[in-house]
Short mmCIF file of C-alpha atoms in Angstrom, two decimals:
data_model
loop_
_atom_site.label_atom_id
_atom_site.label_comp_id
_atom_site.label_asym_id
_atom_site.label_seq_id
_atom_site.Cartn_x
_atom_site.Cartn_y
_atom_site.Cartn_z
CA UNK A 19 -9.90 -30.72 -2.06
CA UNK A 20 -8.00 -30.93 1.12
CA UNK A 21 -9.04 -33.67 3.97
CA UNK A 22 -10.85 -32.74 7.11
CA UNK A 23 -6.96 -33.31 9.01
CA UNK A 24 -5.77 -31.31 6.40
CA UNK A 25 -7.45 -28.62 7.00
CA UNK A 26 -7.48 -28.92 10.90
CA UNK A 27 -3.36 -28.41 10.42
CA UNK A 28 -3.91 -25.43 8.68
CA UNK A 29 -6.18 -24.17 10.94
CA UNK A 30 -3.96 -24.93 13.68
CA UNK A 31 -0.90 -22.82 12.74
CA UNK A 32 -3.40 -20.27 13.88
CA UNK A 33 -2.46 -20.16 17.86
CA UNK A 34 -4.84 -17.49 18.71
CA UNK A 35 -7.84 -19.84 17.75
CA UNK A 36 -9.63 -22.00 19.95
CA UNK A 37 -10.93 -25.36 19.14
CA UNK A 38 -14.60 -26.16 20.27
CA UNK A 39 -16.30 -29.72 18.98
CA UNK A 40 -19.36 -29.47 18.36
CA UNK A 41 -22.44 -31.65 17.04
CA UNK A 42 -21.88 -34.64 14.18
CA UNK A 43 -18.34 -34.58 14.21
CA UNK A 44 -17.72 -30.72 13.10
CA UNK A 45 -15.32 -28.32 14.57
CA UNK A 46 -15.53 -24.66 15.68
CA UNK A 47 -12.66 -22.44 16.03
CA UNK A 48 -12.46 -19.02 17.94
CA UNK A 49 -10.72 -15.93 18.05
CA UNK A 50 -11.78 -14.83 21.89
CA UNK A 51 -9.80 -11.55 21.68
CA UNK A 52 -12.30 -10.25 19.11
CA UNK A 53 -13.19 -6.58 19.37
CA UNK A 54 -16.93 -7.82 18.28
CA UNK A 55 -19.31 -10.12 20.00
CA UNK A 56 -19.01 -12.58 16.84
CA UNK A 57 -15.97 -14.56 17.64
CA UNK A 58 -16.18 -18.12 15.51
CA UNK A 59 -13.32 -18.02 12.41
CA UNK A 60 -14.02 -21.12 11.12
CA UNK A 61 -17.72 -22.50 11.61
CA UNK A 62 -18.62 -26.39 11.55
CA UNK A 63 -15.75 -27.99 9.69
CA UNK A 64 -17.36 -30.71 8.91
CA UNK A 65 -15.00 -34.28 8.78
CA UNK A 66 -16.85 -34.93 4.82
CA UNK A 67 -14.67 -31.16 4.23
CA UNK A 68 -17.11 -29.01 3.91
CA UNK A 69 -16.78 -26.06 6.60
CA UNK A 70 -17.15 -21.98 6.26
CA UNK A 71 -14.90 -18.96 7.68
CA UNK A 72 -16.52 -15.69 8.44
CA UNK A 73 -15.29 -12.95 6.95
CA UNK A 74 -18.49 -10.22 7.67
CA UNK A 75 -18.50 -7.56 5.25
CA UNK A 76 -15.33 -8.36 3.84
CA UNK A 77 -15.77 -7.32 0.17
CA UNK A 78 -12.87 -9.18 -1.20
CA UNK A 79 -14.70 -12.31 -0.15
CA UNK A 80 -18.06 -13.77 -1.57
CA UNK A 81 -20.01 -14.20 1.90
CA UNK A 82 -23.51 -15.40 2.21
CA UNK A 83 -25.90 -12.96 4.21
CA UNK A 84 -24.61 -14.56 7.64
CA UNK A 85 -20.97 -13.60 6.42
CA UNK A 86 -19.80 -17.15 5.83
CA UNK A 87 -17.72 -18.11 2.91
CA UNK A 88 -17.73 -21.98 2.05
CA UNK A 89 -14.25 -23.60 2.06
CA UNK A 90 -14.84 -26.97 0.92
CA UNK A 91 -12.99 -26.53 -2.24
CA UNK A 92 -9.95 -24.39 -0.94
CA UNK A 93 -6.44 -24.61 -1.79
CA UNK A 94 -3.82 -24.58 1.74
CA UNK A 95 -2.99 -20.68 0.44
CA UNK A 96 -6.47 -19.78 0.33
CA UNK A 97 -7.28 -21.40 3.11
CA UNK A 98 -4.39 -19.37 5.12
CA UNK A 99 -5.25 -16.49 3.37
CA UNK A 100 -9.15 -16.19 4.24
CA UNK A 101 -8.06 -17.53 7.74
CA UNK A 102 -5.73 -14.64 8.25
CA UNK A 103 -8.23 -12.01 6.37
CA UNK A 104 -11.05 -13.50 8.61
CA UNK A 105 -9.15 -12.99 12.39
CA UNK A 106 -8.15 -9.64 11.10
CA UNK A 107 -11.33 -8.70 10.59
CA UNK A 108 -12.35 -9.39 14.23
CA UNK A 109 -9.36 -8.03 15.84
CA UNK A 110 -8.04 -4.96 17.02
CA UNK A 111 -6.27 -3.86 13.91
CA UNK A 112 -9.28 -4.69 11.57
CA UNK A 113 -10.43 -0.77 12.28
CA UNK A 114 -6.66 0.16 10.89
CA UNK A 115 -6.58 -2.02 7.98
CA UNK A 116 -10.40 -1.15 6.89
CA UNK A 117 -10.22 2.69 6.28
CA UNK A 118 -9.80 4.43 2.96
CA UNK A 119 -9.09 7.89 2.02
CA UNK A 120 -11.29 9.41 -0.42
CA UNK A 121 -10.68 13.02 -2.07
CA UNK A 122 -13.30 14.79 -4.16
CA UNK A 123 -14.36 18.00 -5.32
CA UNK A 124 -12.14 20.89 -4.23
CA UNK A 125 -9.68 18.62 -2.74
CA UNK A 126 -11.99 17.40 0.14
CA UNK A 127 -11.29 14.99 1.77
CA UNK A 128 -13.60 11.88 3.34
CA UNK A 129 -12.84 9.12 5.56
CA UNK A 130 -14.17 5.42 4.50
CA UNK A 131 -13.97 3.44 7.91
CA UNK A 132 -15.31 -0.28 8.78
CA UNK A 133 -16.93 -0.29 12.19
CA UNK A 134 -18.67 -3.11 13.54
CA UNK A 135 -20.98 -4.24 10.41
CA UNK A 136 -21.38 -0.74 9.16
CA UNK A 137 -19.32 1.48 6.57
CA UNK A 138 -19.26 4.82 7.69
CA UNK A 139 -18.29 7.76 5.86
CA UNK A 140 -16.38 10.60 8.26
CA UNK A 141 -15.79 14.42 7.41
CA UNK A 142 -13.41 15.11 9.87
CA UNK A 143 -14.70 13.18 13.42
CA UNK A 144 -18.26 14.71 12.10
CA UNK A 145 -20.43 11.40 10.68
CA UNK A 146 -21.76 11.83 7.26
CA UNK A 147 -23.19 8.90 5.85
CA UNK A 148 -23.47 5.36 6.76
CA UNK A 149 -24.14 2.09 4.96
CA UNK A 150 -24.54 -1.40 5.48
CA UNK A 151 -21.64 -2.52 2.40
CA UNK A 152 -19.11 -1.65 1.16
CA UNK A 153 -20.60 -1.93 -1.98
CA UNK A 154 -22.86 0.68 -1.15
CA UNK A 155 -20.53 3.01 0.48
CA UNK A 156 -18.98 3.22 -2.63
CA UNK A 157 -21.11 4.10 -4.96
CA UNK A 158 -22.00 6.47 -3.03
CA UNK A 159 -18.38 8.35 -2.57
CA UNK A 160 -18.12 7.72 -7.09
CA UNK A 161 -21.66 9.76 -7.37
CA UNK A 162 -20.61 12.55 -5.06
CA UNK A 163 -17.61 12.58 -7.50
CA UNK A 164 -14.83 11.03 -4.76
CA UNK A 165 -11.85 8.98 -5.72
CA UNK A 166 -10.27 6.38 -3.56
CA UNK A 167 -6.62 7.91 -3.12
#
């Protein structure tokens, strides 16, 4: 497991964040260009270790209901990696990076986009469905018979 300074030099090759102390000790960081009102990457690091990054809706990541992932035990790559994943995610090219392609019956063709804390599902610029997971979003698409392309 890495040390609280361990981890605060990782976290600190990251020059868009922003350090904020806060209560007991712990650490904040932000990400104030976020396209979202949520701007905290990495919530009370904690000097025992213990410290989460949100990562919202991000379905690579196991998040708990608030979108926090625990990063006590994390390696310095995953640690970089979920960093990287997480101000992505709350940036500008977060709407780029979370779209998929999906092509179905009769060669048509639906848009998979992340927006805000929703998966939406586009025919065209026309709205067709919308879900709160990914998760969700896709089983839907595999039941209408759609294939990620």
């Amino acid at each position: 497991m890495l040390s609280f300074n361990e981890k605060i030099s990782i976290i600190e090759e990251f020059p868009q964040l922003e350090r904020k102390d806060v209560s007991l000790g712990r650490v904040n960081y932000h990400y104030y260009p976020s396209v979202y009102d949520k701007t905290i990457v990495v919530h009370h690091l904690h000097p025992n270790g213990n410290g989460f990054v949100y990562t919202g809706q991000l379905s690579e990541y196991d998040a708990d209901s608030k979108g926090l992932v625990n990063i006590r035990n994390y390696t310095e790559n995953q640690l970089r990696e979920i960093i990287t994943s997480a101000i992505g995610n709350l940036s500008t090219d977060a709407e780029i990076s979370h779209k998929q392609t999906w092509t179905g019956p009769d060669n048509q063709s639906l848009l998979l986009v992340q927006e805000d804390y929703f998966w939406n599902i586009y025919t065209g610029e026309m709205l067709e469905e919308s879900f709160e997971t990914y998760n969700e979003a896709e089983a839907y698409l595999k039941e209408e018979g759609f294939i990620k392309t």
